Amino acid sequence: MKQLHTFLLCLFSTIVLAQAPIELKWWKPSDSPFAAIDGQAWSGEMRDTIQRFPPRAENIVRKAVWNLSRNSAGLSIRFVSDAPQIIVRYKVTGNAAMPHMPATGVSGVDLYGLDSDGNWHLANGKYSFKDTVQYNFDKLKPNDNYHKLGREYRLFLPLYNSIRDLEIGVPAGSVFTVLPQRLEKPIVVYGTSIAQGACASRPGMAWTNILARKLDRTVINLGFSGNGRLEKEVIDLINEIDARVFVLDCLPNLIYPIVERKELQKRIIESVKTLRTKHPNTPILLTEHDGYTDSYLMAHRQPLFEDANQDLREAFAQLTNEKVSNIYLLPISEIGIDHEGMVDGTHPNDLGMMRYADAYEKKLREILQQPVGTLKTQIPVRHNREPGSYNWEERHNAILKLNQTEPTKVLMIGNSITHNWGGKPLNNRIKGAEAWQKYLEPFQTRNFGFGWDRVENVLWRVYHDELDGISPEKIIINIGTNNLHLNTDDEIIQGLKLLVQAIKNQQPKAKITLLGIYPRREQESRVITLNQGIQALTKSIGVGYADIGKPLLLKTGKIDEKMFSDGLHPNAAGYELLGKELQSILKAN
């Protein structure tokens, strides 16, 4: 009997402990000392307000537009956490759902996490829509195999509701660090209910948010349901944004009889010319009406979008004839949504949203000259493989800021071997400072080396503004050693081919030299063979080649261990040899 009593007491204690609530620490936007709502263009005026237009817009735009601007479509919060559980709670100010769009899309959130190699993954949360909406993301994988410092998350906010009292909770003791807004120029979309997100099943499936993940760039969502009408007041506000591309996708709200056909052409032309007053070179993409997929059986609807598209083409032709440069057209044929991609013949479902995003990605990559391939070495991604040593995004941001303030004549693009060498941006990893100062600094060389970078990570950096605002005379590239354990020689070479073309597109006047991969312990013979392939590549694409790592080898073909700290990274003596070799290349015309 005593044993039974003891057993029951232990069982009861176990149940009580299992049910004990986990102590959580909570974060809210007002806790952040910096702008933390990604997708806001006027964050300096809004502090911790979760809306899309600044407060002064209330007295500028129509009431309907102002009310819709308070919906959180396209807004997101980025943070780093190692928490196994993340809870999000908030209140909404409108109805949770609509007849043709579920509560998860109208009022829900989506949480995506990045792995250390830069790939997005969706977290499945259990949700409750009551007075307070709550999402519980539990049993999360907090880390990958590279480190134990957590991963980056992106929380997409509701598409068709305004929210308040937002809080994010994690277990006490967990890492939770909110990230600031991205520094790269955003894609700005001015559109209709389709751009706002109708009728995605959840926020992550709105085409603007899909596009933001595909391009890994902030997309500012200025879609206003039924009210994307190319109004001067809105265009004037948009004109305040320093955008990478402006997208005008308003035709579904500008069909006859909402506006007369001559008025439509006038609005298109005036909108483009207004944007050109402050942004003479920024690309402007004009999008045709995507059509009504029920127009075969409801034939009266077909002329509505066909006439609007004809008006857009005529306005586009007039602008082109008037030598308005850098304007582009996305036709209905390239969007390609059929009735399976629509909820009601007008608004896309998730399939339609994906097709929208695919069409925009293809067109924008053409405009920005940022193609991707099918190999992993040809798909631009960030990484988070070495946060304990340095912060990859912070170094990227430091380069963006340096480009705005200090000119440079030579870029050294590479991985940790370049990163550890010396020069700006300053860092605490420098192992070859004397060699850098002696051989490279006289040529005004900037260090574009990032620890753990692979070919695809450098491609991301090129596509995300690191070559903007500068006019280097020479660009030296040494990248690929971190791909050796993952990719074949041909995959590395094909990645380098795309990378060099991307750099040429951004800096057509710079003289490019592709360096052979430096030798490394137990990989000497493979590196020699791979470098032969890299040399052949340079001849075919018309750039320079040099194998400055040869002095690091002994006559036996093995690395000279006295030149290395670990068989991969040179020590000070190794950097001295590399510096001498590189100096002769920099001296050459």
PDB file of N, CA and C in Angstrom, residues 484-519:
ATOM      1  N   LEU A 484      33.696  23.125 -52.321  1.00  0.00           N
ATOM      2  CA  LEU A 484      34.354  21.878 -52.715  1.00  0.00           C
ATOM      3  C   LEU A 484      33.673  20.640 -52.151  1.00  0.00           C
ATOM      4  N   HIS A 485      33.181  20.711 -50.922  1.00  0.00           N
ATOM      5  CA  HIS A 485      32.589  19.519 -50.295  1.00  0.00           C
ATOM      6  C   HIS A 485      31.124  19.319 -50.688  1.00  0.00           C
ATOM      7  N   LEU A 486      30.574  20.253 -51.439  1.00  0.00           N
ATOM      8  CA  LEU A 486      29.154  20.180 -51.793  1.00  0.00           C
ATOM      9  C   LEU A 486      28.907  20.045 -53.292  1.00  0.00           C
ATOM     10  N   ASN A 487      29.812  20.560 -54.107  1.00  0.00           N
ATOM     11  CA  ASN A 487      29.549  20.691 -55.538  1.00  0.00           C
ATOM     12  C   ASN A 487      30.650  20.058 -56.376  1.00  0.00           C
ATOM     13  N   THR A 488      30.273  19.658 -57.582  1.00  0.00           N
ATOM     14  CA  THR A 488      31.257  19.157 -58.526  1.00  0.00           C
ATOM     15  C   THR A 488      32.058  20.319 -59.097  1.00  0.00           C
ATOM     16  N   ASP A 489      33.163  19.988 -59.754  1.00  0.00           N
ATOM     17  CA  ASP A 489      33.970  21.036 -60.381  1.00  0.00           C
ATOM     18  C   ASP A 489      33.150  21.807 -61.409  1.00  0.00           C
ATOM     19  N   ASP A 490      32.348  21.104 -62.194  1.00  0.00           N
ATOM     20  CA  ASP A 490      31.554  21.788 -63.217  1.00  0.00           C
ATOM     21  C   ASP A 490      30.519  22.703 -62.588  1.00  0.00           C
ATOM     22  N   GLU A 491      29.898  22.286 -61.475  1.00  0.00           N
ATOM     23  CA  GLU A 491      28.926  23.152 -60.800  1.00  0.00           C
ATOM     24  C   GLU A 491      29.590  24.425 -60.292  1.00  0.00           C
ATOM     25  N   ILE A 492      30.813  24.287 -59.778  1.00  0.00           N
ATOM     26  CA  ILE A 492      31.539  25.479 -59.317  1.00  0.00           C
ATOM     27  C   ILE A 492      31.862  26.391 -60.485  1.00  0.00           C
ATOM     28  N   ILE A 493      32.325  25.818 -61.576  1.00  0.00           N
ATOM     29  CA  ILE A 493      32.682  26.622 -62.755  1.00  0.00           C
ATOM     30  C   ILE A 493      31.456  27.315 -63.337  1.00  0.00           C
ATOM     31  N   GLN A 494      30.329  26.609 -63.410  1.00  0.00           N
ATOM     32  CA  GLN A 494      29.112  27.230 -63.943  1.00  0.00           C
ATOM     33  C   GLN A 494      28.611  28.340 -63.022  1.00  0.00           C
ATOM     34  N   GLY A 495      28.781  28.153 -61.715  1.00  0.00           N
ATOM     35  CA  GLY A 495      28.427  29.220 -60.781  1.00  0.00           C
ATOM     36  C   GLY A 495      29.308  30.439 -60.966  1.00  0.00           C
ATOM     37  N   LEU A 496      30.610  30.204 -61.154  1.00  0.00           N
ATOM     38  CA  LEU A 496      31.540  31.315 -61.379  1.00  0.00           C
ATOM     39  C   LEU A 496      31.213  32.045 -62.680  1.00  0.00           C
ATOM     40  N   LYS A 497      30.792  31.310 -63.679  1.00  0.00           N
ATOM     41  CA  LYS A 497      30.434  31.930 -64.961  1.00  0.00           C
ATOM     42  C   LYS A 497      29.282  32.908 -64.789  1.00  0.00           C
ATOM     43  N   LEU A 498      28.231  32.478 -64.071  1.00  0.00           N
ATOM     44  CA  LEU A 498      27.092  33.365 -63.836  1.00  0.00           C
ATOM     45  C   LEU A 498      27.502  34.544 -62.956  1.00  0.00           C
ATOM     46  N   LEU A 499      28.340  34.286 -61.956  1.00  0.00           N
ATOM     47  CA  LEU A 499      28.788  35.354 -61.061  1.00  0.00           C
ATOM     48  C   LEU A 499      29.557  36.425 -61.823  1.00  0.00           C
ATOM     49  N   VAL A 500      30.474  36.021 -62.670  1.00  0.00           N
ATOM     50  CA  VAL A 500      31.257  36.999 -63.441  1.00  0.00           C
ATOM     51  C   VAL A 500      30.339  37.807 -64.351  1.00  0.00           C
ATOM     52  N   GLN A 501      29.356  37.146 -64.970  1.00  0.00           N
ATOM     53  CA  GLN A 501      28.428  37.888 -65.826  1.00  0.00           C
ATOM     54  C   GLN A 501      27.620  38.892 -65.016  1.00  0.00           C
ATOM     55  N   ALA A 502      27.218  38.506 -63.800  1.00  0.00           N
ATOM     56  CA  ALA A 502      26.472  39.423 -62.934  1.00  0.00           C
ATOM     57  C   ALA A 502      27.324  40.641 -62.581  1.00  0.00           C
ATOM     58  N   ILE A 503      28.600  40.409 -62.309  1.00  0.00           N
ATOM     59  CA  ILE A 503      29.496  41.523 -61.981  1.00  0.00           C
ATOM     60  C   ILE A 503      29.707  42.410 -63.197  1.00  0.00           C
ATOM     61  N   LYS A 504      29.850  41.810 -64.357  1.00  0.00           N
ATOM     62  CA  LYS A 504      29.984  42.595 -65.591  1.00  0.00           C
ATOM     63  C   LYS A 504      28.758  43.476 -65.817  1.00  0.00           C
ATOM     64  N   ASN A 505      27.586  42.930 -65.556  1.00  0.00           N
ATOM     65  CA  ASN A 505      26.353  43.707 -65.733  1.00  0.00           C
ATOM     66  C   ASN A 505      26.334  44.932 -64.827  1.00  0.00           C
ATOM     67  N   GLN A 506      26.841  44.771 -63.610  1.00  0.00           N
ATOM     68  CA  GLN A 506      26.817  45.858 -62.642  1.00  0.00           C
ATOM     69  C   GLN A 506      27.972  46.834 -62.842  1.00  0.00           C
ATOM     70  N   GLN A 507      29.136  46.309 -63.252  1.00  0.00           N
ATOM     71  CA  GLN A 507      30.338  47.138 -63.392  1.00  0.00           C
ATOM     72  C   GLN A 507      31.013  46.850 -64.740  1.00  0.00           C
ATOM     73  N   PRO A 508      30.382  47.281 -65.829  1.00  0.00           N
ATOM     74  CA  PRO A 508      30.895  46.928 -67.165  1.00  0.00           C
ATOM     75  C   PRO A 508      32.265  47.521 -67.487  1.00  0.00           C
ATOM     76  N   LYS A 509      32.677  48.577 -66.800  1.00  0.00           N
ATOM     77  CA  LYS A 509      33.949  49.219 -67.097  1.00  0.00           C
ATOM     78  C   LYS A 509      35.114  48.654 -66.289  1.00  0.00           C
ATOM     79  N   ALA A 510      34.833  47.848 -65.286  1.00  0.00           N
ATOM     80  CA  ALA A 510      35.890  47.324 -64.415  1.00  0.00           C
ATOM     81  C   ALA A 510      36.624  46.171 -65.088  1.00  0.00           C
ATOM     82  N   LYS A 511      37.928  46.094 -64.844  1.00  0.00           N
ATOM     83  CA  LYS A 511      38.732  44.963 -65.312  1.00  0.00           C
ATOM     84  C   LYS A 511      38.621  43.850 -64.276  1.00  0.00           C
ATOM     85  N   ILE A 512      38.152  42.692 -64.696  1.00  0.00           N
ATOM     86  CA  ILE A 512      37.878  41.581 -63.779  1.00  0.00           C
ATOM     87  C   ILE A 512      38.971  40.523 -63.905  1.00  0.00           C
ATOM     88  N   THR A 513      39.488  40.083 -62.766  1.00  0.00           N
ATOM     89  CA  THR A 513      40.441  38.980 -62.724  1.00  0.00           C
ATOM     90  C   THR A 513      39.900  37.899 -61.796  1.00  0.00           C
ATOM     91  N   LEU A 514      39.788  36.697 -62.327  1.00  0.00           N
ATOM     92  CA  LEU A 514      39.316  35.560 -61.544  1.00  0.00           C
ATOM     93  C   LEU A 514      40.541  34.773 -61.087  1.00  0.00           C
ATOM     94  N   LEU A 515      40.729  34.667 -59.787  1.00  0.00           N
ATOM     95  CA  LEU A 515      41.854  33.937 -59.233  1.00  0.00           C
ATOM     96  C   LEU A 515      41.540  32.456 -59.109  1.00  0.00           C
ATOM     97  N   GLY A 516      42.558  31.635 -59.301  1.00  0.00           N
ATOM     98  CA  GLY A 516      42.390  30.226 -59.011  1.00  0.00           C
ATOM     99  C   GLY A 516      42.168  30.019 -57.524  1.00  0.00           C
ATOM    100  N   ILE A 517      41.499  28.935 -57.186  1.00  0.00           N
ATOM    101  CA  ILE A 517      41.262  28.620 -55.775  1.00  0.00           C
ATOM    102  C   ILE A 517      42.598  28.320 -55.110  1.00  0.00           C
ATOM    103  N   TYR A 518      42.787  28.838 -53.901  1.00  0.00           N
ATOM    104  CA  TYR A 518      44.041  28.620 -53.193  1.00  0.00           C
ATOM    105  C   TYR A 518      44.157  27.153 -52.780  1.00  0.00           C
ATOM    106  N   PRO A 519      45.379  26.625 -52.731  1.00  0.00           N
ATOM    107  CA  PRO A 519      45.545  25.224 -52.321  1.00  0.00           C
ATOM    108  C   PRO A 519      45.145  25.023 -50.860  1.00  0.00           C
TER     109      PRO A 519
END
